[in-house]
XYZ file of C-alpha atoms in Angstrom:
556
model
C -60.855 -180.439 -4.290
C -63.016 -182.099 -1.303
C -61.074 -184.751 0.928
C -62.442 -186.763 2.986
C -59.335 -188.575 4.291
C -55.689 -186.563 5.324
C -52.930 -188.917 3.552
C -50.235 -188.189 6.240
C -46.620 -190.075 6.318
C -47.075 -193.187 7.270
C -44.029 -193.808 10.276
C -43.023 -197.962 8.994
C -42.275 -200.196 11.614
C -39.150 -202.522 11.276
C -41.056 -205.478 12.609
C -39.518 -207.928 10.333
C -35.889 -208.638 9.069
C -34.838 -210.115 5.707
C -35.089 -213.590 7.084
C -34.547 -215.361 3.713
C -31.353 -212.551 2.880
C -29.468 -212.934 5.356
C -25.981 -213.464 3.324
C -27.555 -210.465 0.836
C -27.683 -207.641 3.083
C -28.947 -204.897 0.672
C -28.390 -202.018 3.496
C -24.509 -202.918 3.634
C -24.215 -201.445 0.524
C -24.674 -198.169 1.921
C -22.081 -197.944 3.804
C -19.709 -198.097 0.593
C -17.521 -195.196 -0.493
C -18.801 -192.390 -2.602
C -18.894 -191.926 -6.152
C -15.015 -191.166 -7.384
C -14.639 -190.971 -10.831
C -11.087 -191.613 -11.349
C -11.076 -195.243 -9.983
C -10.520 -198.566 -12.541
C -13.378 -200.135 -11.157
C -16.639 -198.372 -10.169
C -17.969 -200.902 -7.054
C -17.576 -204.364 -6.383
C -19.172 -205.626 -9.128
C -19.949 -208.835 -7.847
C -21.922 -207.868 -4.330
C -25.288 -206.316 -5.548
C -25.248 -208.815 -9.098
C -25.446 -211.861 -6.680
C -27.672 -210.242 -4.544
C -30.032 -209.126 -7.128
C -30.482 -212.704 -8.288
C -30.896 -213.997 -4.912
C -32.979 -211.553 -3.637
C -35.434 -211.874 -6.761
C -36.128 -215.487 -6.807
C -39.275 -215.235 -6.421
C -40.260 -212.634 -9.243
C -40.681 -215.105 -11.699
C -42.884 -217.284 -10.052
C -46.164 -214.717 -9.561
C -48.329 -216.367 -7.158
C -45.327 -217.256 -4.465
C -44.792 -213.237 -4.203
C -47.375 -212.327 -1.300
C -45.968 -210.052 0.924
C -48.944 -208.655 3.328
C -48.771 -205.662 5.302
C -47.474 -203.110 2.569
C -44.108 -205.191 2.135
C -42.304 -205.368 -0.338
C -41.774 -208.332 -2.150
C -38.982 -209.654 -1.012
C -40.864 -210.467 2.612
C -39.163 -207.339 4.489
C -40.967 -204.051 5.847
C -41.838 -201.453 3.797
C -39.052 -199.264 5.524
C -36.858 -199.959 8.355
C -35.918 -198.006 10.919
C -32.899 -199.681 12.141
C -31.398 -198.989 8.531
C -32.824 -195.513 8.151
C -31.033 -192.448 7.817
C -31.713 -188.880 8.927
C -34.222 -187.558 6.360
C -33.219 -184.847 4.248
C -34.883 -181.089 4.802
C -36.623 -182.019 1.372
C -38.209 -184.879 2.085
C -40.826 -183.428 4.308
C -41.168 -180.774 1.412
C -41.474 -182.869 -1.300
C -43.944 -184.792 0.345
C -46.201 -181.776 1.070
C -45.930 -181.098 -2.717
C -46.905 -184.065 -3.775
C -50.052 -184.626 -1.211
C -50.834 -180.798 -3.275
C -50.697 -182.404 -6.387
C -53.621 -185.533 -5.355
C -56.861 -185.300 -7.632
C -60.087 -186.992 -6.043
C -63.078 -188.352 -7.862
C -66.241 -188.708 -5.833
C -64.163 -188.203 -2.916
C -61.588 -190.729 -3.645
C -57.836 -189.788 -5.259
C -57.279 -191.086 -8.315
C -53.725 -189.959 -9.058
C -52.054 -186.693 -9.060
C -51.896 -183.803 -11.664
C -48.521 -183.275 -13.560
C -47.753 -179.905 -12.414
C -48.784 -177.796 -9.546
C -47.894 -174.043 -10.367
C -49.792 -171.555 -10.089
C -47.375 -168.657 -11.053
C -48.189 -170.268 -14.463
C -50.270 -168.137 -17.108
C -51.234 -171.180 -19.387
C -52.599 -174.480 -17.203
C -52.184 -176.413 -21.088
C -52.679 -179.479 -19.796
C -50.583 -180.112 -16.954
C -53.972 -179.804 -14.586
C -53.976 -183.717 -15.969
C -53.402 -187.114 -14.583
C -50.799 -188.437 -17.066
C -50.513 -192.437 -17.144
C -46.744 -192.116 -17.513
C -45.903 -189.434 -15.088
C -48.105 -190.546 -11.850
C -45.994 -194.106 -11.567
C -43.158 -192.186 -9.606
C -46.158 -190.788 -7.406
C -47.502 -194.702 -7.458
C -44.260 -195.782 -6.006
C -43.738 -192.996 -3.696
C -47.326 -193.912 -1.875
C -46.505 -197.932 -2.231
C -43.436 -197.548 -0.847
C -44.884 -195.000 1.974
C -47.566 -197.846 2.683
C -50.512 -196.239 0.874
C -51.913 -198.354 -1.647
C -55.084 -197.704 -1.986
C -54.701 -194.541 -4.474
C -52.436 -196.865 -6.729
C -55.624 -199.382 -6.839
C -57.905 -196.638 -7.301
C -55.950 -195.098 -10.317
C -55.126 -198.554 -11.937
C -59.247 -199.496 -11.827
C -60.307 -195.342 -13.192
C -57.799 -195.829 -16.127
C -58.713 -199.654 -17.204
C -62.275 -198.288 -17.287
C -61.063 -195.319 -19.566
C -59.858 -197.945 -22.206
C -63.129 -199.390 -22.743
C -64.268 -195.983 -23.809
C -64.520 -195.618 -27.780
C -61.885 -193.688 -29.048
C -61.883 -191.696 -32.138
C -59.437 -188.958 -34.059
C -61.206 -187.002 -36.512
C -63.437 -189.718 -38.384
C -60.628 -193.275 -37.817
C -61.265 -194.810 -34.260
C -58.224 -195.874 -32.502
C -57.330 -199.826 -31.127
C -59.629 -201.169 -28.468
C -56.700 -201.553 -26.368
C -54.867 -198.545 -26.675
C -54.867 -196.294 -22.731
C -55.206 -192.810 -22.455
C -51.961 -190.376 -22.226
C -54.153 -188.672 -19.627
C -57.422 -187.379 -18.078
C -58.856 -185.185 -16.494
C -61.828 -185.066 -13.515
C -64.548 -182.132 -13.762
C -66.183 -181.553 -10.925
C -69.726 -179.748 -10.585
C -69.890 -177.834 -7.231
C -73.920 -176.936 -8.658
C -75.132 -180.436 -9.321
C -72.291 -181.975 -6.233
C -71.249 -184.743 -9.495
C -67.942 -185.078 -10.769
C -66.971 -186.696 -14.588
C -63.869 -187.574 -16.416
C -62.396 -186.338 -19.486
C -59.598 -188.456 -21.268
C -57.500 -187.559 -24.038
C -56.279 -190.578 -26.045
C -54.262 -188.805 -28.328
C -56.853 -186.454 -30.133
C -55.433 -183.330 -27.905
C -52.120 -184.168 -27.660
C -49.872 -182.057 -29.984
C -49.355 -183.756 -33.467
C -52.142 -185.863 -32.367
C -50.104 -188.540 -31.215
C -51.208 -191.526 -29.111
C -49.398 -192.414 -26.341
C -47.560 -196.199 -27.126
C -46.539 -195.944 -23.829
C -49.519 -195.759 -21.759
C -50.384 -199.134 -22.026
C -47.123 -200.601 -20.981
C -46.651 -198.563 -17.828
C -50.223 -199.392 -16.133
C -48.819 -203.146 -16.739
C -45.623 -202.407 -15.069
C -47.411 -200.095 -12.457
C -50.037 -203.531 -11.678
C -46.928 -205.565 -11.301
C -45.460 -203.297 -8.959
C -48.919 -202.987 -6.622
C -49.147 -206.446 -6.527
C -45.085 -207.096 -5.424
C -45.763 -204.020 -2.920
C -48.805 -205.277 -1.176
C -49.118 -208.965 -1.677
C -53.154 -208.496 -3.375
C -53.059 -210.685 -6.263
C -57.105 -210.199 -6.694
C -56.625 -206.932 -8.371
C -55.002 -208.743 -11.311
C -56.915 -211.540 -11.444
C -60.060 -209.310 -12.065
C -61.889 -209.959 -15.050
C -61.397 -206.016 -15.771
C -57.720 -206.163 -15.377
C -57.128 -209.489 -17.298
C -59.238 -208.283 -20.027
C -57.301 -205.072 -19.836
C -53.696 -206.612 -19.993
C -55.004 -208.910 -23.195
C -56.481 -205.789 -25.281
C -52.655 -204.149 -24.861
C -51.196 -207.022 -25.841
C -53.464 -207.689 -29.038
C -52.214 -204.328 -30.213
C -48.514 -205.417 -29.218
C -48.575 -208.971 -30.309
C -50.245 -208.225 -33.912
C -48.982 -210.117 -36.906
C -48.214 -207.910 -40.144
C -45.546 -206.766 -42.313
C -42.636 -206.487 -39.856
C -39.949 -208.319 -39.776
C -38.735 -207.735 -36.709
C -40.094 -208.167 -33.034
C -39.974 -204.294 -31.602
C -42.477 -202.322 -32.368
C -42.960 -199.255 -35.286
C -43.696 -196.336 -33.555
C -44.624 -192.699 -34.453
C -42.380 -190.183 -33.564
C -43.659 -188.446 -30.166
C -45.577 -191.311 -29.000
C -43.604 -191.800 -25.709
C -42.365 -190.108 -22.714
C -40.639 -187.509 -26.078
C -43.664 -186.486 -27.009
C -42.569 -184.361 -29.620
C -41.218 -184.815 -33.093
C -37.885 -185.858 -32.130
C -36.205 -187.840 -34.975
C -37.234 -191.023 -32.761
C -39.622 -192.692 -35.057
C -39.213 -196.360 -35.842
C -37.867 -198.471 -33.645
C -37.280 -196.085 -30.046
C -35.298 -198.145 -27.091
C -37.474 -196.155 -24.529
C -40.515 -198.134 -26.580
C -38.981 -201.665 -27.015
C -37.474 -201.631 -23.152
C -40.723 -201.375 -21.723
C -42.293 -203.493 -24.168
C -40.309 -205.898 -23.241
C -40.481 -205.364 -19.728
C -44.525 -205.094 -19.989
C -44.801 -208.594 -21.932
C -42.343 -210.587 -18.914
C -45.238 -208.557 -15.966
C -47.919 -209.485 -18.176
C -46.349 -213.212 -18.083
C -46.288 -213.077 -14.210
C -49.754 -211.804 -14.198
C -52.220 -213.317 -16.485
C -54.170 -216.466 -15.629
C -53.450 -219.753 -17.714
C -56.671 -219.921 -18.862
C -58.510 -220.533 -22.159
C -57.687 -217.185 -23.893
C -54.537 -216.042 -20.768
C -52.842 -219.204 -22.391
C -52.350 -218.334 -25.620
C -51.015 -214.793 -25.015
C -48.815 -216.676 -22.812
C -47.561 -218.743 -25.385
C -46.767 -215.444 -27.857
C -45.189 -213.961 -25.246
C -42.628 -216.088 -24.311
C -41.460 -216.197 -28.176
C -41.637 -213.040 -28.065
C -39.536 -211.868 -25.693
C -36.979 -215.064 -27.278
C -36.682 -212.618 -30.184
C -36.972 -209.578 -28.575
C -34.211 -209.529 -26.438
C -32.077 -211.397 -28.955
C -32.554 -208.357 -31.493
C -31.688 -205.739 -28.931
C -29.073 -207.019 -27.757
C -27.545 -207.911 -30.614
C -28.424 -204.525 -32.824
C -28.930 -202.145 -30.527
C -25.928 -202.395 -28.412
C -23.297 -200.569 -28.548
C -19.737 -200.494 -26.628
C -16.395 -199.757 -28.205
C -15.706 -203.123 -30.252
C -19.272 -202.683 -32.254
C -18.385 -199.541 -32.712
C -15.097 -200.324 -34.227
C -16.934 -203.252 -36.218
C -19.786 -201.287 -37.788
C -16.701 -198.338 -39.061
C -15.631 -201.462 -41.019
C -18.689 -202.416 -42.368
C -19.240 -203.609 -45.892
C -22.330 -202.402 -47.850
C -24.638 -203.810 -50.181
C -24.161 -207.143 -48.522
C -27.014 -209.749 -50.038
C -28.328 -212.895 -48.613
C -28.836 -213.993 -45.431
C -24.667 -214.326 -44.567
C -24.675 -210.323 -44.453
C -23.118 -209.206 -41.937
C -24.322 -205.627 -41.965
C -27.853 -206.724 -41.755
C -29.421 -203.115 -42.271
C -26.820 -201.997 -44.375
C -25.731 -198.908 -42.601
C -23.200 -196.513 -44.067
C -20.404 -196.429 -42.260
C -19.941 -192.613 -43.225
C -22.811 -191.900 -41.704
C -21.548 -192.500 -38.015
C -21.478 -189.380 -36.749
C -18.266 -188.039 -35.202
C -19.372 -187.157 -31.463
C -19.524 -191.119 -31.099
C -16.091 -191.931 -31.344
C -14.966 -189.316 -28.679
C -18.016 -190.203 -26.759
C -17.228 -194.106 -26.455
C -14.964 -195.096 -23.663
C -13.201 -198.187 -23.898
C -15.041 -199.560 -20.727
C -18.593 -198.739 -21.416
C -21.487 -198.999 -23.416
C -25.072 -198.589 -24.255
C -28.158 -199.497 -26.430
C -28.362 -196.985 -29.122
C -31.832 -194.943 -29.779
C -32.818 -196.711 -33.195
C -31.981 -199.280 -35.450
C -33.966 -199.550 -39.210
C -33.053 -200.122 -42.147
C -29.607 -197.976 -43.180
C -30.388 -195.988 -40.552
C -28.875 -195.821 -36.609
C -29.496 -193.360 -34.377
C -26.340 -193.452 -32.215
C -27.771 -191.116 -29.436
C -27.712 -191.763 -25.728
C -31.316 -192.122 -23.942
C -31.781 -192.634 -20.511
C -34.920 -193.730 -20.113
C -34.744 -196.760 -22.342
C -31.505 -198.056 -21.014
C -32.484 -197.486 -17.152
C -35.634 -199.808 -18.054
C -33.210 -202.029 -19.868
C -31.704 -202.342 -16.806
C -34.643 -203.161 -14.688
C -35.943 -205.558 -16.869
C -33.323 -207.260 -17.594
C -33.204 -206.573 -21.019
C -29.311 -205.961 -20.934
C -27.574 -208.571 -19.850
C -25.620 -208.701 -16.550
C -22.311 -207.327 -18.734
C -24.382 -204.539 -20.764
C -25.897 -203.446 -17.453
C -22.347 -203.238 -15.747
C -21.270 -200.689 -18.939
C -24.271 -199.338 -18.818
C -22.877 -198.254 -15.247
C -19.188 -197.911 -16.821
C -20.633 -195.581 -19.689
C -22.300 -192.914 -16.784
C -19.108 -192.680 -14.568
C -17.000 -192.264 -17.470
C -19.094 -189.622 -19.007
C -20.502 -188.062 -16.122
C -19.775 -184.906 -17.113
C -21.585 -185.261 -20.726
C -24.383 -187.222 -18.488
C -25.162 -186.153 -15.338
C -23.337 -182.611 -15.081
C -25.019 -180.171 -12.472
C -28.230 -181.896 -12.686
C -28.969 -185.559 -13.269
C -29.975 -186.968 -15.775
C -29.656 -185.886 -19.656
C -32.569 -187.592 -21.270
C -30.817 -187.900 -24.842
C -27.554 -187.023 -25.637
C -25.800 -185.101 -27.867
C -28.479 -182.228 -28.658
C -29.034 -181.902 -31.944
C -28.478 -178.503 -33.219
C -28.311 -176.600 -36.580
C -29.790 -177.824 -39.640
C -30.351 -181.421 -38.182
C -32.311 -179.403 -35.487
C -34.316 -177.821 -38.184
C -34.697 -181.024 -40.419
C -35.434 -183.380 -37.216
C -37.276 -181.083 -34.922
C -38.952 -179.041 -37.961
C -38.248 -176.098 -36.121
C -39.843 -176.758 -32.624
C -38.561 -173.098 -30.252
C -39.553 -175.897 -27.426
C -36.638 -178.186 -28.231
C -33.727 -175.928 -28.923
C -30.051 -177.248 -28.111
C -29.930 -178.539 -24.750
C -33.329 -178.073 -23.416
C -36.330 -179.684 -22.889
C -36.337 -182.816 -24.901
C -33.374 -182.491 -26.822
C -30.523 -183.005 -24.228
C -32.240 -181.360 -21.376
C -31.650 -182.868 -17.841
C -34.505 -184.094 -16.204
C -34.843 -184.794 -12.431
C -38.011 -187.237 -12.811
C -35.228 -190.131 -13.801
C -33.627 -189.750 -10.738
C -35.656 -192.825 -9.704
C -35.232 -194.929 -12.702
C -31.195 -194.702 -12.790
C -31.361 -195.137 -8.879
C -32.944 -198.365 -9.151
C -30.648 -199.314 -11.875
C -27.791 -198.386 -9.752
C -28.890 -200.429 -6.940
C -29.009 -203.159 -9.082
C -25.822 -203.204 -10.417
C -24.829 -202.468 -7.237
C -23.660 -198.960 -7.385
C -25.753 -197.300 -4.562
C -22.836 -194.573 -4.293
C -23.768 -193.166 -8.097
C -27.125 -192.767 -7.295
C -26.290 -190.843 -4.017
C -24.275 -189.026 -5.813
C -26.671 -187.869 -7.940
C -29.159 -187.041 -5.731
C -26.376 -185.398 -3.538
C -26.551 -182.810 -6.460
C -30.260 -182.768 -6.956
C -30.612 -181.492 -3.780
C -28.400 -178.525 -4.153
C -31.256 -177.056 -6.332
C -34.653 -178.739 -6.489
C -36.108 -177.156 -3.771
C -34.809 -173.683 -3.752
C -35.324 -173.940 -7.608
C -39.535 -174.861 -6.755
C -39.212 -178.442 -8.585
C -38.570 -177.628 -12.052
C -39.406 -180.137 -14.986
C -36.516 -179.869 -16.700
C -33.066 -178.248 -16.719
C -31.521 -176.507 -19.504
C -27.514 -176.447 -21.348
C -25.050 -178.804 -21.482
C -24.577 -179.116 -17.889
C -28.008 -178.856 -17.040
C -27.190 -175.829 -15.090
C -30.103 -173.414 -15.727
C -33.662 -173.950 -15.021
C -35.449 -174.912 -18.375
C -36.817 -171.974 -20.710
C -40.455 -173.129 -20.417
C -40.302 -175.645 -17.302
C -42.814 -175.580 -15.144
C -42.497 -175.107 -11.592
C -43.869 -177.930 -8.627
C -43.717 -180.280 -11.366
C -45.355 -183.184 -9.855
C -42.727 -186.773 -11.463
C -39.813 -184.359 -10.645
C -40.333 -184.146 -6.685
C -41.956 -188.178 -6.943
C -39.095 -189.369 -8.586
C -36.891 -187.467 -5.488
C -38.860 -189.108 -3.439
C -39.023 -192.585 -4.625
C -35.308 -192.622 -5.226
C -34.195 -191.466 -1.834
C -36.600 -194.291 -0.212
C -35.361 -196.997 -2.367
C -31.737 -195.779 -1.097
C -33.208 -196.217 2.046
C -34.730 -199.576 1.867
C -33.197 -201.299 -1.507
C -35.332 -203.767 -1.023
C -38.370 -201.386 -2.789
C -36.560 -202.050 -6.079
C -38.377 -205.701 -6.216
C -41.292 -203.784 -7.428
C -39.645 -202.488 -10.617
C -36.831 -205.071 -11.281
C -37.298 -208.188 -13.035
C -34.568 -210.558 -13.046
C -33.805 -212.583 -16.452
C -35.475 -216.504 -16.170
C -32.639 -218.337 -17.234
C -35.285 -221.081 -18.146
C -36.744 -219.251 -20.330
C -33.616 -218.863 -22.745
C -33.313 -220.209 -26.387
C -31.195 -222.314 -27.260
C -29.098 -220.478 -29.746
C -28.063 -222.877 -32.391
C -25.410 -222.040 -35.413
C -27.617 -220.976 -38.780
C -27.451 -223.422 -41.486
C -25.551 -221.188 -43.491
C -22.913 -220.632 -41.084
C -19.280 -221.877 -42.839
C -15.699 -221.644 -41.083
């Protein structure tokens, strides 16, 4: 690949102090005691809450947000030296590896491939830019003070979704984004082209439901990072945001707000028993419609998505957090569940079995602690832990202040299930057996703790570091990353870990994998400077809350 610019580490000033933060120090945090497992009460709960809120004011209010000089959003440097710490060995590493991983297009980079090994027999197609896995690499370089390959990536992959896109002889949604492409370059005729794959290469030929919603998310964050609101409000972009929401916003034959997925058609990209209603899917729905609400201009056609959005998200988050959470009291509630309840005074809405709990839950459920559950449809909830999903719950502000405390709760108490040698399990339990034959239909790929199916991946080091912050438990996070750090590097940046305490490297992982040293990356700087979470944290507008009145049916 031909460069014609050397993206070396920016060194950040600390020219300017949190002027507006004063009372909400976010770098006293660090100085709190580690992680210790054993305590009552995890952190003081109330520092980082009010601090969150305070600090993220201005989120809601889009245009107020400019923050020049590759600030963050909340008006501070991008890094400060005053607060800094001694860098790690691996940070100077990881940052080589990731500069290794940049792909350019007519000179310019354009994002960065998924996985840089070359000890690897089959490429497949981690020689790709994947939507999903370069926004830890986006936030690495915004929070380094390099923008410009964010902007670069964000306008190549809005101009990928005008493209037509067809499987076999049915043409896909005009708004749906590529999973990922790929740029050919022709050293003979000095031109390079791009390849995208919508879903027509992917295995079980699955599009990505995903895609969309993170290069909303990933706009939102540019724009917090470096204050340019006229990447936005481009035609291309606006246009862009409205075509993902048209798919989102549809009206048909549900009769509920999330959204029907395939299996495989996230972040699990293989069959996985997550079809229906996934949380990784609905929490970044969610989170995508309340950017997109920050973001599009009240015009003509921006003011009607507008309007579906905010009742939208009303019904959204009401649903989740009503059906899809999950602490020790709705656990005890739905084992006493009647069935075959009619009318709308049911009380088991989707009349689920209560012998179909399984039994891992009820040994798995502290008494302090809980979590939004994978799936809820009709008779059927799937009671497994996902990271992903409740991390971006988190962020968004999908759980409430409470849920994202147990959220917290939930990972101390069951660090060892959760976290183990390696942060973070992506689902938990495994599924094993005949349910791994039924659910899986066989896949050697996800066997029992590995890969998918209860693996550990590094790559969400960022996500539940940012939710950590904001629930203001830096010290879990460190932690974590303490631990990461014991093996990453020596083990050459694996993709995934394998067994129940993620203690081996994964059967098939590949090595350099770009998202696992990003997320490293991004989740040591946002320790750092915990100010870099206002990129990717939304706070919840309390303005913007129903009013939740009693149903007419309701008797005493």
């Amino acid at each position: 690949m031909e460069a014609t610019k050397e993206f070396g580490l920016r060194n950040v000033s600390s020219i300017c102090s949190m002027s507006e933060m004063d009372d909400y120090d976010l770098t006293k945090l660090l100085d709190k005691p580690r992680l210790n497992l054993k305590r009552e009460k995890s952190f003081d709960e109330r520092s980082l809450s009010e601090l969150s809120i305070g600090l993220a004011r201005g989120l809601d209010n889009f245009e107020s947000s400019y923050s020049p000089g590759g600030r963050s959003g909340y008006d501070t440097p991008g890094s400060s030296a005053r607060n800094s710490f001694e860098p790690h060995p691996m940070v100077a590493e990881a940052w080589d590896a990731l500069r290794r991983s940049l792909v350019f297009f007519r000179s310019q980079p354009v994002g960065t491939i998924a996985a840089y090994d070359h000890a690897s027999e089959e490429v497949l197609n981690y020689d790709q830019v994947f939507v999903r896995d370069f926004v830890p690499s986006a936030l690495a370089f915004l929070m380094n003070g390099e923008p410009d390959i964010v902007k670069n990536f964000l306008l190549k992959t809005i101009q990928l979704q005008g493209w037509e896109k067809r499987i076999d002889r049915f043409k896909l949604g005009e708004g749906a984004m590529p999973a990922s492409f790929k740029v050919l370059h022709n050293p003979d005729r000095k031109t390079d082209s791009v390849v995208a794959d919508f879903g027509e290469s992917a295995i079980g030929r699955v599009a990505p439901v995903d895609s969309g919603f993170w290069w909303i998310i990933l706009l939102r964050a540019y724009t917090k990072s470096t204050g340019d609101l006229t990447l936005a409000e481009t035609p291309e972009c606006q246009k862009g945001m409205r075509l993902i929401l048209s798919l989102c916003l549809s009206e048909g034959f549900d009769t509920f707000p999330t959204l029907l997925c395939a299996d495989g058609c996230s972040m699990i990209d293989r069959r996985m028993g997550i079809y229906g209603y996934p949380i990784e899917i609905q929490a970044l729905f969610y989170m995508a419609l309340k950017c997109s609400l920050a973001m599009l201009k009240p015009d003509a056609e921006g003011k009607d998505f507008m309007e579906k959005i905010v009742k939208r998200l009303h019904a959204l988050s009401y649903h989740m957090r009503s059906y899809f959470w999950l602490d020790f009291q709705q656990l005890n509630d739905i084992y006493r569940y009647k069935t075959e309840e009619y009318s709308h005074t049911a009380v088991n809405k989707f009349n689920v079995i209560p012998d179909s709990i399984p039994d891992w839950v009820f040994d798995f459920m502290p008494t302090r602690g809980g979590y939004f559950i994978g799936n809820v449809s009709p008779a059927r909830m799937d009671f497994r832990w996902f990271a992903l999903g409740n991390c971006v719950a988190i962020l968004s502000s999908l759980a409430t202040p409470e849920q994202s405390a147990a959220i917290m709760d939930l990972i101390e108490e069951r660090w060892e299930e959760l976290v183990g040698e390696m942060p973070i399990k992506i689902c938990y339990p495994a599924i094993e057996s005949h349910e791994w034959r039924i659910v899986t239909g066989c896949d050697p790929k996800n066997t029992r703790w590995s890969y998918h199916n209860g693996g550990s991946w590094p790559v969400l080091l960022w996500l539940v570091t940012a939710a950590c912050i904001k629930t203001g438990r830096p010290q879990i996070a460190r932690k974590m990353i303490e631990l990461a750090e014991n093996r990453l590097l020596k083990d050459s940046w694996p993709e995934y870990y394998d067994g129940k305490l993620g203690r081996y490297v994964g059967k098939q992982a590949r090595k350099y994998q770009t998202w696992s040293i990003a997320g490293y990356l991004v989740a040591k700087m946002m320790l750092e400077d915990p100010s870099h979470l206002g990129m990717i944290s939304l706070e919840e507008d309390r303005q913007m809350k129903p009013v939740i009145k009693r149903s007419s049916s309701w008797t005493c």
